[in-house]
Short mmCIF file of C-alpha atoms and ligand atoms in Angstrom, two decimals:
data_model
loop_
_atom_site.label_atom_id
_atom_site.label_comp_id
_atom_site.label_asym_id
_atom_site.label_seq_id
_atom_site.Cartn_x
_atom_site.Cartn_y
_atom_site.Cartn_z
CA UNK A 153 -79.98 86.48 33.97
CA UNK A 154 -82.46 88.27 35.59
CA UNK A 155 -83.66 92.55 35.13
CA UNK A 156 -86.45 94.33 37.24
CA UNK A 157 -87.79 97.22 35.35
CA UNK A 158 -89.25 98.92 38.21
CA UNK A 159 -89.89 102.65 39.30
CA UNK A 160 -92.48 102.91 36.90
CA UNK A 161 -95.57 105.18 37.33
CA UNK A 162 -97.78 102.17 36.15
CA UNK A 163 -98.59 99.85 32.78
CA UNK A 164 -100.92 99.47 30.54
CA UNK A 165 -101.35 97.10 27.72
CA UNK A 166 -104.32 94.89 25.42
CA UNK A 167 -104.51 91.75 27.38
CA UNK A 168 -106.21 88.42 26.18
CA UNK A 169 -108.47 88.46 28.98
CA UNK A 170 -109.72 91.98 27.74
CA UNK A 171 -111.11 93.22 24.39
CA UNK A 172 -108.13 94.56 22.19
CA UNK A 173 -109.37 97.78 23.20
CA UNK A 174 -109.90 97.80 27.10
CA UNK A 175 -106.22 97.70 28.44
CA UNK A 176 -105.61 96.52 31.13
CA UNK A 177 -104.09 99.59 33.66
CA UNK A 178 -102.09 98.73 36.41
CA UNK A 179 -100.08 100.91 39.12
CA UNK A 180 -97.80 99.80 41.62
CA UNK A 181 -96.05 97.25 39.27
CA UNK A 182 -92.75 96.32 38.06
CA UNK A 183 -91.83 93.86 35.73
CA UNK A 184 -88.95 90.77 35.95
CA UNK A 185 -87.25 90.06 32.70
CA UNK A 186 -85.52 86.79 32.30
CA UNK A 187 -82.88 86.96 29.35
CA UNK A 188 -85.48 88.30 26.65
CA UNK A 189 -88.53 86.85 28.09
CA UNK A 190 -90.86 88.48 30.74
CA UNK A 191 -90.65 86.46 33.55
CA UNK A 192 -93.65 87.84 35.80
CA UNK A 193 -95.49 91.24 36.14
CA UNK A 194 -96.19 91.98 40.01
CA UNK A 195 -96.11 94.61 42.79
CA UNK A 196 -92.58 96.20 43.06
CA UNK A 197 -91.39 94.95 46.75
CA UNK A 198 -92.42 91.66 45.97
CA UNK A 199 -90.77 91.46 42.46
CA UNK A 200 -87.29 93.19 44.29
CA UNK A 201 -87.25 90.36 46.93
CA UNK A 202 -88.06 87.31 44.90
CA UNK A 203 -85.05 88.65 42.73
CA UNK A 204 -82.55 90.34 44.79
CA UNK A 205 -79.64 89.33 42.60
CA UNK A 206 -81.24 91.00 39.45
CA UNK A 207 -80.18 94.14 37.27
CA UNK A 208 -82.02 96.84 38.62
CA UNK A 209 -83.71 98.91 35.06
CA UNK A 210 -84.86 102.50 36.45
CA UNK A 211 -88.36 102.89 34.83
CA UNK A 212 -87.50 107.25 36.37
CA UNK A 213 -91.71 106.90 36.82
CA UNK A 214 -92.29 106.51 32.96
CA UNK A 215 -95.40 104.70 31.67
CA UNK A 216 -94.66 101.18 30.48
CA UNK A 217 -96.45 99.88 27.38
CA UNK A 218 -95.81 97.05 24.82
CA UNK A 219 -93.52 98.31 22.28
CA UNK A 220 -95.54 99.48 18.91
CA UNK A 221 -95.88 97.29 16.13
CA UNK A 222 -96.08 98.55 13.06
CA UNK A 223 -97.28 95.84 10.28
CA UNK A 224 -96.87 97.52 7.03
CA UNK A 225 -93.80 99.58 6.43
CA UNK A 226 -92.02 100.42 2.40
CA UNK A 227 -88.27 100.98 3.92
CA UNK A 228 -85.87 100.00 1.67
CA UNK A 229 -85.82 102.50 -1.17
CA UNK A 230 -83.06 104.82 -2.77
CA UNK A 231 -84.12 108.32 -3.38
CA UNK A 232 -86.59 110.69 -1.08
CA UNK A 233 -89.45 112.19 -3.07
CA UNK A 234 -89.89 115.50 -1.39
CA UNK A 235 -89.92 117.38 -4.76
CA UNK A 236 -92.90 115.27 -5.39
CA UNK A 237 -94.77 116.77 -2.55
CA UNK A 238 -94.19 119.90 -3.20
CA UNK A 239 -95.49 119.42 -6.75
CA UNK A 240 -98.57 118.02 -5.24
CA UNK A 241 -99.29 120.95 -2.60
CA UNK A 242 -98.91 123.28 -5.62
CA UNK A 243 -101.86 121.50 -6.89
CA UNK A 244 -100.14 119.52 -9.75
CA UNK A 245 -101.86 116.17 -11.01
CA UNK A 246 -100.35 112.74 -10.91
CA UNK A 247 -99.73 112.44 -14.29
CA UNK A 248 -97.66 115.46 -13.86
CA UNK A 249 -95.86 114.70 -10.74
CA UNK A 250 -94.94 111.10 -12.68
CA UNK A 251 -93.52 113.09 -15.44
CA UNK A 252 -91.25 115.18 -13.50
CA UNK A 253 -89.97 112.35 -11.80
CA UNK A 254 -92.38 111.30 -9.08
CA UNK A 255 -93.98 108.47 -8.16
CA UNK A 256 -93.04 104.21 -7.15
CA UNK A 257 -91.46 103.44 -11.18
CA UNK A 258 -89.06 106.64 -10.39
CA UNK A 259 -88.53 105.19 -6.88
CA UNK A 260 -87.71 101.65 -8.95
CA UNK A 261 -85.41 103.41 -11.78
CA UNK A 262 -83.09 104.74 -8.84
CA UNK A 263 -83.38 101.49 -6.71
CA UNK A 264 -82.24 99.12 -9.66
CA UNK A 265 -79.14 102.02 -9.81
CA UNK A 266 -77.96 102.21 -6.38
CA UNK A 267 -75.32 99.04 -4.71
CA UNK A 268 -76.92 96.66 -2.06
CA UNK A 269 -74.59 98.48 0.23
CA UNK A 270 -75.61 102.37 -0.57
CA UNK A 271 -78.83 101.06 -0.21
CA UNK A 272 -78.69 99.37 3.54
CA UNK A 273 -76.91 101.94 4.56
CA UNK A 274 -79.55 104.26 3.92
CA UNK A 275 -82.28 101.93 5.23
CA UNK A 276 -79.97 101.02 8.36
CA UNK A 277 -80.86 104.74 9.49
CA UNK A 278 -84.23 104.93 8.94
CA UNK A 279 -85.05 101.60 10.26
CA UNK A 280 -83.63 102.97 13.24
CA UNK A 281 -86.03 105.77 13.35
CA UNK A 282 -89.06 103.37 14.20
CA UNK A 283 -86.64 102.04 17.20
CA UNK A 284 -86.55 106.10 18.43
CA UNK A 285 -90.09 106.38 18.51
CA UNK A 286 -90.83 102.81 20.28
CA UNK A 287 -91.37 100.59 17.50
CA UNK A 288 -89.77 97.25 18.24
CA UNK A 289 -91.10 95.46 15.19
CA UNK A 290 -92.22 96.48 11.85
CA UNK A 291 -93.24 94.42 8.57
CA UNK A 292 -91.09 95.44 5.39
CA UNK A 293 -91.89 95.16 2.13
CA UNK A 294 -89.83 95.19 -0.96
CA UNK A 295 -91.35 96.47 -4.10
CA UNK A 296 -88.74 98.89 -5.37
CA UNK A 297 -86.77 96.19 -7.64
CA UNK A 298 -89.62 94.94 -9.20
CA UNK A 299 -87.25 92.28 -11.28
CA UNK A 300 -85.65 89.34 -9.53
CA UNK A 301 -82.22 90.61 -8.88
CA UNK A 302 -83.28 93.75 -7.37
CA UNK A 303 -86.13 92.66 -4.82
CA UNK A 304 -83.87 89.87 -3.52
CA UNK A 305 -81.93 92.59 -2.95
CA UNK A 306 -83.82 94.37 -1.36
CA UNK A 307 -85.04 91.35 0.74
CA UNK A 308 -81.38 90.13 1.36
CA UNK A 309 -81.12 94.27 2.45
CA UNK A 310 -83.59 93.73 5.47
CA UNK A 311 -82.44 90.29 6.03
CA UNK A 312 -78.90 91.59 6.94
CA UNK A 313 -80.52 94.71 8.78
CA UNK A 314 -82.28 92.52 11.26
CA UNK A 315 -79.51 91.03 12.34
CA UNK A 316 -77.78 94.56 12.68
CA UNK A 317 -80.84 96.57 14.50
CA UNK A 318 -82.42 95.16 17.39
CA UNK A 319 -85.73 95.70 15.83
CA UNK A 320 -87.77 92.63 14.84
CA UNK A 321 -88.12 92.95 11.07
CA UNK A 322 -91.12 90.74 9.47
CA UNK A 323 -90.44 90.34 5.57
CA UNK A 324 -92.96 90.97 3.31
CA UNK A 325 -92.20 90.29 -0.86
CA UNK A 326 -93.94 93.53 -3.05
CA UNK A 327 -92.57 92.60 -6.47
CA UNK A 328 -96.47 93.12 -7.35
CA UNK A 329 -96.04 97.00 -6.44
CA UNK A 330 -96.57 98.73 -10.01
CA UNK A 331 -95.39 97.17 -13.26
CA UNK A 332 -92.04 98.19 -14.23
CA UNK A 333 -91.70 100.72 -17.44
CA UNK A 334 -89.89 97.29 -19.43
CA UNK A 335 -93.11 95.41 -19.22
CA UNK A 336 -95.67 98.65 -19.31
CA UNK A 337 -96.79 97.30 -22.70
CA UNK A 338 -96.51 93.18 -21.68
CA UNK A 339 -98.41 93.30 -18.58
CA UNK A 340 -99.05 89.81 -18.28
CA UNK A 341 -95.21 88.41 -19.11
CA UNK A 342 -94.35 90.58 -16.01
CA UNK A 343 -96.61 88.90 -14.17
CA UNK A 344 -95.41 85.50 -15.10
CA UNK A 345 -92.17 86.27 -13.97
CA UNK A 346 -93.81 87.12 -10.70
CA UNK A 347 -95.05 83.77 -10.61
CA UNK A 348 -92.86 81.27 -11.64
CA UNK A 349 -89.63 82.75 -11.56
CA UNK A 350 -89.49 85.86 -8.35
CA UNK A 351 -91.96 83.85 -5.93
CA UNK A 352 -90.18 80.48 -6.14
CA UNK A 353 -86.80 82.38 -5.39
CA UNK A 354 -87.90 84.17 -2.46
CA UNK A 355 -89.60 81.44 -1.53
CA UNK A 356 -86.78 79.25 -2.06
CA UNK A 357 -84.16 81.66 -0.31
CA UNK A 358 -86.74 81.83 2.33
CA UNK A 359 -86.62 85.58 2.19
CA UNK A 360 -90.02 86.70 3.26
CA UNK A 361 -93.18 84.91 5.31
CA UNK A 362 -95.53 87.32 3.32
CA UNK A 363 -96.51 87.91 -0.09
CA UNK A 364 -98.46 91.64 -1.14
CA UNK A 365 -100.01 93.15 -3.76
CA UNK A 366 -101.22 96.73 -4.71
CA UNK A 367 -104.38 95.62 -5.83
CA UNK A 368 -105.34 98.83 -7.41
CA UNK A 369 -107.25 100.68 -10.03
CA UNK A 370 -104.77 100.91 -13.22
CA UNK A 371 -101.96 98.71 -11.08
CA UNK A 372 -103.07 95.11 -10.64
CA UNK A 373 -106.55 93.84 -10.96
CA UNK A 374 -108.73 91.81 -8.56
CA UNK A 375 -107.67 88.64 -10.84
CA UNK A 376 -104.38 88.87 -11.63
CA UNK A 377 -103.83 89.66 -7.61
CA UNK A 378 -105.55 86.77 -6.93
CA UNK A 379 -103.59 84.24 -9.60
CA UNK A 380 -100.31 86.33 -7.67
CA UNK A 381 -101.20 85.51 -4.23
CA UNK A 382 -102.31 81.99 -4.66
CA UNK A 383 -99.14 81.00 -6.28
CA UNK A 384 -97.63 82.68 -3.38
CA UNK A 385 -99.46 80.64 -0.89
CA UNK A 386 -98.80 77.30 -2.81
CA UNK A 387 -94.61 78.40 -2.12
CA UNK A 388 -95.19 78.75 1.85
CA UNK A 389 -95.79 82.86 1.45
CA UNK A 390 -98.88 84.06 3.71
CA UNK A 391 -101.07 86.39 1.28
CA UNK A 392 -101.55 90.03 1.89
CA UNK A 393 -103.18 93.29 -0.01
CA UNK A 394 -102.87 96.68 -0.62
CA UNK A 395 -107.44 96.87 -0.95
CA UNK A 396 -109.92 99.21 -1.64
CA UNK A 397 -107.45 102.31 -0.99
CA UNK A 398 -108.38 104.86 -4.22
CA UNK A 399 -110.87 102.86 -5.98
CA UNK A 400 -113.47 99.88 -4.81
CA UNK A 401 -111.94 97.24 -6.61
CA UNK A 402 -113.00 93.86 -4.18
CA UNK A 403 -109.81 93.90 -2.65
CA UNK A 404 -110.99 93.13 0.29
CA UNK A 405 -113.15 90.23 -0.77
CA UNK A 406 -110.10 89.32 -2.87
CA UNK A 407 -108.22 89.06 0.71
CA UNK A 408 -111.44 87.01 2.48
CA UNK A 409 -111.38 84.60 -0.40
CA UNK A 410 -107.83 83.91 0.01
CA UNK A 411 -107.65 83.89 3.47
CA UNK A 412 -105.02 87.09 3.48
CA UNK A 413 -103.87 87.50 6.67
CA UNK A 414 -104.47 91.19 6.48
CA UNK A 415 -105.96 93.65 4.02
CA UNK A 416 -104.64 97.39 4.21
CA UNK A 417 -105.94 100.89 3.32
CA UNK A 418 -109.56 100.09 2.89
CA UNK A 419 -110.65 103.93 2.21
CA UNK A 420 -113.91 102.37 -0.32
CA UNK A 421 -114.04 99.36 1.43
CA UNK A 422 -117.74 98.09 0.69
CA UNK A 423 -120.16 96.67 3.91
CA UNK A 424 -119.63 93.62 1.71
CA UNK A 425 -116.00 93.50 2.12
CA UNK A 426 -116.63 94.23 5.77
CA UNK A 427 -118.88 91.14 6.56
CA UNK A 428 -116.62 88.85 4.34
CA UNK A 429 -113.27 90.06 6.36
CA UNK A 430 -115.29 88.92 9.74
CA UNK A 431 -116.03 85.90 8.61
CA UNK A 432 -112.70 85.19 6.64
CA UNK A 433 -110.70 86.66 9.96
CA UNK A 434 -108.59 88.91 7.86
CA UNK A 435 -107.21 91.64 9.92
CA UNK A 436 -107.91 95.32 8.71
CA UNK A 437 -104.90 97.36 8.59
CA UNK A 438 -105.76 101.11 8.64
CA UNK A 439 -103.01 103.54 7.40
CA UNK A 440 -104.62 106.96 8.43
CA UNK A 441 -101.24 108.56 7.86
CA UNK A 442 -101.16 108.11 4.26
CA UNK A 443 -104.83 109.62 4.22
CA UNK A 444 -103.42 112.42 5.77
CA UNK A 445 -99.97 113.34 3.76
CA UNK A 446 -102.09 112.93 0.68
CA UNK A 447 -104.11 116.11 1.89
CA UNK A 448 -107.50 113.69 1.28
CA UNK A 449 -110.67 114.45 3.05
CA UNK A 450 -111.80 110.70 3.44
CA UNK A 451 -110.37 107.94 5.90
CA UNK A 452 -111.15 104.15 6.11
CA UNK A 453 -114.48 103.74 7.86
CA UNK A 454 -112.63 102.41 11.73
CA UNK A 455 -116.10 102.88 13.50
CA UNK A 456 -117.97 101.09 10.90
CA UNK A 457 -115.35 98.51 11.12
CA UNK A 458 -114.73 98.31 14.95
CA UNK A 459 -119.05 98.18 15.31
CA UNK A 460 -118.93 94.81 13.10
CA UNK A 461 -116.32 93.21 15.93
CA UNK A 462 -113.17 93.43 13.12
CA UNK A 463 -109.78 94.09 15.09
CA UNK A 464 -108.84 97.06 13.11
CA UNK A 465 -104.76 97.66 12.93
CA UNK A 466 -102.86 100.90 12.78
CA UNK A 467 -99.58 101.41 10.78
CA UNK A 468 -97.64 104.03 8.83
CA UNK A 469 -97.30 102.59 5.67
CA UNK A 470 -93.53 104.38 5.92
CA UNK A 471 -92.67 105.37 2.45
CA UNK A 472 -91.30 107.73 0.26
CA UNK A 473 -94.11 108.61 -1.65
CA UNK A 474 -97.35 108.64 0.31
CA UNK A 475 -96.16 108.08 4.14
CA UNK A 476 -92.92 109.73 5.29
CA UNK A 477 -92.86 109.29 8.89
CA UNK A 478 -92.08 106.17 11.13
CA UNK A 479 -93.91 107.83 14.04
CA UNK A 480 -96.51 105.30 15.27
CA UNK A 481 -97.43 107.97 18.04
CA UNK A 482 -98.12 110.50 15.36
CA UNK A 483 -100.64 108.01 13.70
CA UNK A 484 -102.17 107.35 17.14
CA UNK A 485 -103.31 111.10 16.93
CA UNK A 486 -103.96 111.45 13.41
CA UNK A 487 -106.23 108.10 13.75
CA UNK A 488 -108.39 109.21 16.57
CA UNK A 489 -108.92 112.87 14.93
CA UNK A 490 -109.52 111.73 11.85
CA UNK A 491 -111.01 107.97 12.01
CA UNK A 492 -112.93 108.82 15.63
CA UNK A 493 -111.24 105.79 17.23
CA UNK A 494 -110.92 106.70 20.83
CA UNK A 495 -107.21 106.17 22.69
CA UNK A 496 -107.80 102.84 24.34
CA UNK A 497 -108.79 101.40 20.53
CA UNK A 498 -105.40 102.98 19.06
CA UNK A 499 -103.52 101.51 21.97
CA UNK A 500 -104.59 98.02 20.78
CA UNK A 501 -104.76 98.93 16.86
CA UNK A 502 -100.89 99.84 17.66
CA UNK A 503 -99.97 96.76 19.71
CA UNK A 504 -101.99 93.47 19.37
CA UNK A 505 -103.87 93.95 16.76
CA UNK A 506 -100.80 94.90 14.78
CA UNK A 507 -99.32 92.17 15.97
CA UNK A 508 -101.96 89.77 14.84
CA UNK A 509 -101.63 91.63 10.78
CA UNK A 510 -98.16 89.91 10.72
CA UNK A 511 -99.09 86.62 12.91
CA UNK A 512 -96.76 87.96 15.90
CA UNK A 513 -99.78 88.06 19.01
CA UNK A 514 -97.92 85.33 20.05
CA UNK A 515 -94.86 86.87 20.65
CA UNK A 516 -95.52 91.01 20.91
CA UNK A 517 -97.86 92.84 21.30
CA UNK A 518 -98.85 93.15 25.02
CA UNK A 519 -96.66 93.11 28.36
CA UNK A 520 -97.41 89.87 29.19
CA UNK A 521 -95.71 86.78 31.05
CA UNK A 522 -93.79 84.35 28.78
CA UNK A 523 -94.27 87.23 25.65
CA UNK A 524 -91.22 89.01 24.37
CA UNK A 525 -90.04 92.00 26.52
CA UNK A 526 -90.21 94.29 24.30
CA UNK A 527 -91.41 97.72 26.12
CA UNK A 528 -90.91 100.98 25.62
CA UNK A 529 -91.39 104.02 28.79
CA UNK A 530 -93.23 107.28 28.05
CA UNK A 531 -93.48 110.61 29.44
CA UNK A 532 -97.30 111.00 29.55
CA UNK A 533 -99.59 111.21 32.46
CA UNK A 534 -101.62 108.17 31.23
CA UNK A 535 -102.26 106.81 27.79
CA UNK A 536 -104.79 108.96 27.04
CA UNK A 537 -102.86 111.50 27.21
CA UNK A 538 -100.81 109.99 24.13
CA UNK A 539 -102.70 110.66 21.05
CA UNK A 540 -103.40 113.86 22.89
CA UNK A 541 -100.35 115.99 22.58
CA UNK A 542 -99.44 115.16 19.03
CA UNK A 543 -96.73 115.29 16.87
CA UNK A 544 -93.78 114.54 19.35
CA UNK A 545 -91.88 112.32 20.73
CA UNK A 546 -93.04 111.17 24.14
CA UNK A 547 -90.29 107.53 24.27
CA UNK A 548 -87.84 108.08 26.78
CA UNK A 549 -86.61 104.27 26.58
CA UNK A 550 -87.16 101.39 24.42
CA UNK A 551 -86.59 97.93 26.01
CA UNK A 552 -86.47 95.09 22.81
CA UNK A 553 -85.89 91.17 23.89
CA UNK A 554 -84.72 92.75 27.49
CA UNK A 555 -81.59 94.82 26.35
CA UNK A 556 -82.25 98.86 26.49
CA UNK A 557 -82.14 99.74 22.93
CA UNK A 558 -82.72 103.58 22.92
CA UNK A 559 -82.75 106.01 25.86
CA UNK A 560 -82.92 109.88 26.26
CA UNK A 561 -81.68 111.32 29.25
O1 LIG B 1098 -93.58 104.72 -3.32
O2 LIG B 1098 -95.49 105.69 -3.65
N1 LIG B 1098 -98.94 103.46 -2.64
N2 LIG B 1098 -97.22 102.18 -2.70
C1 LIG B 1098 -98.60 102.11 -2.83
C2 LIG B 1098 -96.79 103.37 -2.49
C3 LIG B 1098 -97.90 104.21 -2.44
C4 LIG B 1098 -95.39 103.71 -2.28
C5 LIG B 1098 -94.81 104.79 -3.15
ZN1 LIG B 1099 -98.14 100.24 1.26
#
């Protein structure tokens, strides 16, 4: 079965022929769509007569780009935390916003509380939030359970949500998000739960492809994040990190060394790290948003990063306590003003380069023949214009595997 997405004002998307961030931009186009495959990409009167027979998709002179993909995402949680913001715009330290019932552990307490069901039903809706503002895949972490019952839970929660939102929904297993208050004085017995009895089980129930860490000051060290992610890698998981985000630690070393696929936040990421991320190919994922809600002055160093050839990523880090919004288009803006990456290096930071953080360039990630078509129409002018007018929605219709998904108007 055949669709022709066609009256479109033009495309533009990363190609492999181009550098992640020189898209290719093409007018008089339309694209043929064979079940959820693109078929071929070619000039409107030729596409409508090579396919006569096929369903006609009104493109209403929207913008076609690959659908965003956003590679590091904390969805499936309980309880909002907005009291916790307000504590911290009123100035109030972390020690005191943890008291009063802030921060992941409270997150966890309320998680371990709440029925699988509550629980995807809450998630259901704000998974479909990234679908609204043209993400069509997103890695998801756990790391609200934090003991074995609850994050398979919370896996087995975004297992059964994939197959109920036509979003593509890349696992990722977090049990190595914050110790939880039972173990606060047994650090390491938590730990060797992680490893020999919660990694085996995901691994086992082959509930994630990735395995994280927040490799943090006062959360877990460069060591014990490496013992957790090479047990991880010895079950099938693919190794990522939470590096470098409040503290230089040598996460991103850590993430070189073993061959992470990615390694996120990178605020005090040393020119060390840098070099050893080029030559390790680990994928820098940059989550300017977080930088932002926080109210902090300093960003990851993009430029520094983009000038030594790395393929930096964009993502939202959606959360409840340092990233509420699954607006990739708002992080577009908020990562050129802040980071100084210009629009065409967002557009690939947002598409392929995402894409590569959670091994999908393959499949997403640019409109390209025999890739997923999964593309989303926008009301701008061109895509500079995109990070330009900031802070709404510009999607007017979100294409994922061929089927519309989401449309306004
Ligand atoms: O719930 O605060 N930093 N993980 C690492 C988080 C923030 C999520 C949270
Ligand atoms: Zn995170």
């Amino acid at each position: 079965m055949h669709k022709l997405l066609h009256n479109l004002s033009g495309m533009v998307t990363p190609t492999p022929k181009a550098k992640w961030n020189e898209p290719l931009v093409q007018t008089d186009i339309a694209i043929a769509i064979e079940n959820d495959v693109i078929k071929e990409i070619d000039a409107p009167q030729k596409l409508i007569e090579k396919y006569p027979d096929a369903e006609k998709i009104d493109g209403k002179n929207y913008l076609a780009l690959p659908g965003f993909v956003d590679p590091h995402t904390h969805p499936v949680f309980c309880k909002t935390r907005e009291e916790e913001f307000e504590m911290r715009i009123q100035g109030k330290t972390y020690e005191e916003i943890a008291a009063a019932g802030g921060g992941i552990l409270n997150s966890v307490r309320a998680f371990r509380q709440t029925s699988f069901e509550e629980i995807a039903k809450l998630t259901y809706h704000r998974i479909q939030k990234f679908l609204e503002y043209g993400t069509t895949t997103i890695e998801a972490k756990s790391g609200y359970g934090l003991s074995l019952e609850d994050e398979l839970k919370a896996l087995r929660i975004l297992r059964k949500l994939s197959q109920l939102i036509p979003i593509s929904i890349v696992p990722t297993f977090l049990g190595a998000h914050e110790i939880p208050d039972e173990y606060r004085n047994h650090r390491k017995k938590y730990i060797d739960i992680l490893i020999k009895e919660m990694i085996p089980a995901v691994a086992e129930e082959k509930l994630a492809v990735f395995c994280d860490v927040f490799c943090e000051k006062d959360v877990f060290t460069v060591e014990e994040s490496e013992r957790i992610l090479l047990t991880a890698k010895a079950h099938g998981l693919i190794p990522k990190l939470h590096a470098d985000e409040l503290h230089y630690t040598g996460g991103a070393e850590l993430a070189a060394k073993v061959k992470a696929i990615s390694a996120d936040h990178l605020l005090m990421i040393s020119d060390k790290g840098i070099a050893k991320m080029k030559e390790a190919g680990v994928i820098p994922v940059l989550l300017p948003g977080t930088a932002f809600f926080l109210g902090k002055k300093d960003y990851a160093p993009a430029r520094k990063m983009i000038e030594s050839e790395l393929p930096v990523a964009l993502a939202t880090d959606f959360n409840p306590g340092s990233s509420m919004t699954q607006n990739m288009q708002l992080i577009l803006s908020i990562a050129s003003i802040n980071m100084k990456m210009v629009p065409a290096e967002v557009l690939g930071a947002a598409t392929i380069n995402s894409a590569r953080a959670i091994g999908m360039e393959k499949e997403v990630g640019s409109i390209e023949v025999g890739k997923k078509a999964d593309i989303i129409l926008l009301d701008v002018p061109d895509y500079n214009y995109l990070p330009y007018h900031y802070g709404i929605n510009h999607v007017k219709m979100v294409v994922r595997h061929g089927q519309i998904v989401h449309q306004v108007d």
